[in-house]
Amino acid sequence: RNALDRLRTLLGSQTRIADALGISREQVSRIATGKSQVPEYMAAIVELLEALPPKDWPKGGDDLLTILA
């Protein structure tokens, strides 16, 4: 499974994924349909989320990006 599939399992909808990553739902859709490649940062985000209990997850957008800095 790729990073987007794993994010779907963790977060659900493309809209929730887009909100969490601070990208457009259209960009998530392009990744899902293979029109854009899965960015490498998605794999890093998935690994971080899978390592944390959901109660410790950042709220999304800028909060999510801060844990990558």
PDB file of C-alpha atoms in Angstrom:
ATOM      1  CA  ARG A   1       0.000   0.000   0.000  1.00  0.00           C
ATOM      2  CA  ASN A   2       1.224   3.463  -0.783  1.00  0.00           C
ATOM      3  CA  ALA A   3       1.247   6.454   1.542  1.00  0.00           C
ATOM      4  CA  LEU A   4      -2.071   7.813   0.272  1.00  0.00           C
ATOM      5  CA  ASP A   5      -3.825   4.486   0.887  1.00  0.00           C
ATOM      6  CA  ARG A   6      -2.386   4.395   4.390  1.00  0.00           C
ATOM      7  CA  LEU A   7      -3.532   7.984   5.025  1.00  0.00           C
ATOM      8  CA  ARG A   8      -7.024   7.018   3.855  1.00  0.00           C
ATOM      9  CA  THR A   9      -7.040   4.263   6.453  1.00  0.00           C
ATOM     10  CA  LEU A  10      -5.947   6.701   9.162  1.00  0.00           C
ATOM     11  CA  LEU A  11      -7.906   9.817   8.202  1.00  0.00           C
ATOM     12  CA  GLY A  12     -10.737   8.716   5.934  1.00  0.00           C
ATOM     13  CA  SER A  13     -11.828  11.038   3.174  1.00  0.00           C
ATOM     14  CA  GLN A  14      -9.762  12.924   0.630  1.00  0.00           C
ATOM     15  CA  THR A  15     -11.069  16.135   2.172  1.00  0.00           C
ATOM     16  CA  ARG A  16      -9.716  15.183   5.613  1.00  0.00           C
ATOM     17  CA  ILE A  17      -6.382  14.200   4.056  1.00  0.00           C
ATOM     18  CA  ALA A  18      -6.192  17.496   2.163  1.00  0.00           C
ATOM     19  CA  ASP A  19      -7.032  19.488   5.302  1.00  0.00           C
ATOM     20  CA  ALA A  20      -4.468  17.595   7.378  1.00  0.00           C
ATOM     21  CA  LEU A  21      -1.720  18.143   4.796  1.00  0.00           C
ATOM     22  CA  GLY A  22      -2.649  21.706   3.903  1.00  0.00           C
ATOM     23  CA  ILE A  23      -3.147  20.845   0.228  1.00  0.00           C
ATOM     24  CA  SER A  24      -6.209  20.988  -2.003  1.00  0.00           C
ATOM     25  CA  ARG A  25      -8.645  18.114  -2.305  1.00  0.00           C
ATOM     26  CA  GLU A  26      -8.000  18.296  -6.041  1.00  0.00           C
ATOM     27  CA  GLN A  27      -4.298  17.572  -5.439  1.00  0.00           C
ATOM     28  CA  VAL A  28      -5.231  14.555  -3.323  1.00  0.00           C
ATOM     29  CA  SER A  29      -7.556  13.422  -6.108  1.00  0.00           C
ATOM     30  CA  ARG A  30      -4.762  13.739  -8.698  1.00  0.00           C
ATOM     31  CA  ILE A  31      -2.527  11.603  -6.485  1.00  0.00           C
ATOM     32  CA  ALA A  32      -5.311   9.042  -5.980  1.00  0.00           C
ATOM     33  CA  THR A  33      -5.940   8.712  -9.714  1.00  0.00           C
ATOM     34  CA  GLY A  34      -2.252   8.492 -10.592  1.00  0.00           C
ATOM     35  CA  LYS A  35      -2.152  11.855 -12.383  1.00  0.00           C
ATOM     36  CA  SER A  36       0.395  13.035  -9.800  1.00  0.00           C
ATOM     37  CA  GLN A  37       2.963  10.992  -7.950  1.00  0.00           C
ATOM     38  CA  VAL A  38       2.642  10.364  -4.231  1.00  0.00           C
ATOM     39  CA  PRO A  39       4.967  12.946  -2.633  1.00  0.00           C
ATOM     40  CA  GLU A  40       7.722  11.508  -0.473  1.00  0.00           C
ATOM     41  CA  TYR A  41       6.633  13.635   2.473  1.00  0.00           C
ATOM     42  CA  MET A  42       3.367  11.648   2.629  1.00  0.00           C
ATOM     43  CA  ALA A  43       5.281   8.522   3.607  1.00  0.00           C
ATOM     44  CA  ALA A  44       7.028  10.422   6.409  1.00  0.00           C
ATOM     45  CA  ILE A  45       3.695  11.776   7.665  1.00  0.00           C
ATOM     46  CA  VAL A  46       2.108   8.313   7.597  1.00  0.00           C
ATOM     47  CA  GLU A  47       4.992   6.837   9.565  1.00  0.00           C
ATOM     48  CA  LEU A  48       4.680   9.569  12.186  1.00  0.00           C
ATOM     49  CA  LEU A  49       0.912   9.184  12.481  1.00  0.00           C
ATOM     50  CA  GLU A  50       1.146   5.404  12.688  1.00  0.00           C
ATOM     51  CA  ALA A  51       3.685   5.748  15.507  1.00  0.00           C
ATOM     52  CA  LEU A  52       1.482   8.106  17.563  1.00  0.00           C
ATOM     53  CA  PRO A  53      -1.803   7.362  19.292  1.00  0.00           C
ATOM     54  CA  PRO A  54      -4.602   9.389  17.614  1.00  0.00           C
ATOM     55  CA  LYS A  55      -5.026  11.554  20.722  1.00  0.00           C
ATOM     56  CA  ASP A  56      -1.491  12.887  20.115  1.00  0.00           C
ATOM     57  CA  TRP A  57      -1.968  13.661  16.418  1.00  0.00           C
ATOM     58  CA  PRO A  58      -1.551  17.273  15.355  1.00  0.00           C
ATOM     59  CA  LYS A  59      -4.782  18.937  14.296  1.00  0.00           C
ATOM     60  CA  GLY A  60      -3.679  19.367  10.665  1.00  0.00           C
ATOM     61  CA  GLY A  61      -2.324  21.971   8.272  1.00  0.00           C
ATOM     62  CA  ASP A  62       0.363  24.036   9.978  1.00  0.00           C
ATOM     63  CA  ASP A  63       0.231  21.831  13.095  1.00  0.00           C
ATOM     64  CA  LEU A  64       1.027  18.755  11.026  1.00  0.00           C
ATOM     65  CA  LEU A  65       3.856  20.492   9.219  1.00  0.00           C
ATOM     66  CA  THR A  66       5.452  21.553  12.513  1.00  0.00           C
ATOM     67  CA  ILE A  67       6.098  17.952  13.493  1.00  0.00           C
ATOM     68  CA  LEU A  68       8.043  17.523  10.259  1.00  0.00           C
ATOM     69  CA  ALA A  69      10.277  20.546  10.812  1.00  0.00           C
TER      70      ALA A  69
END
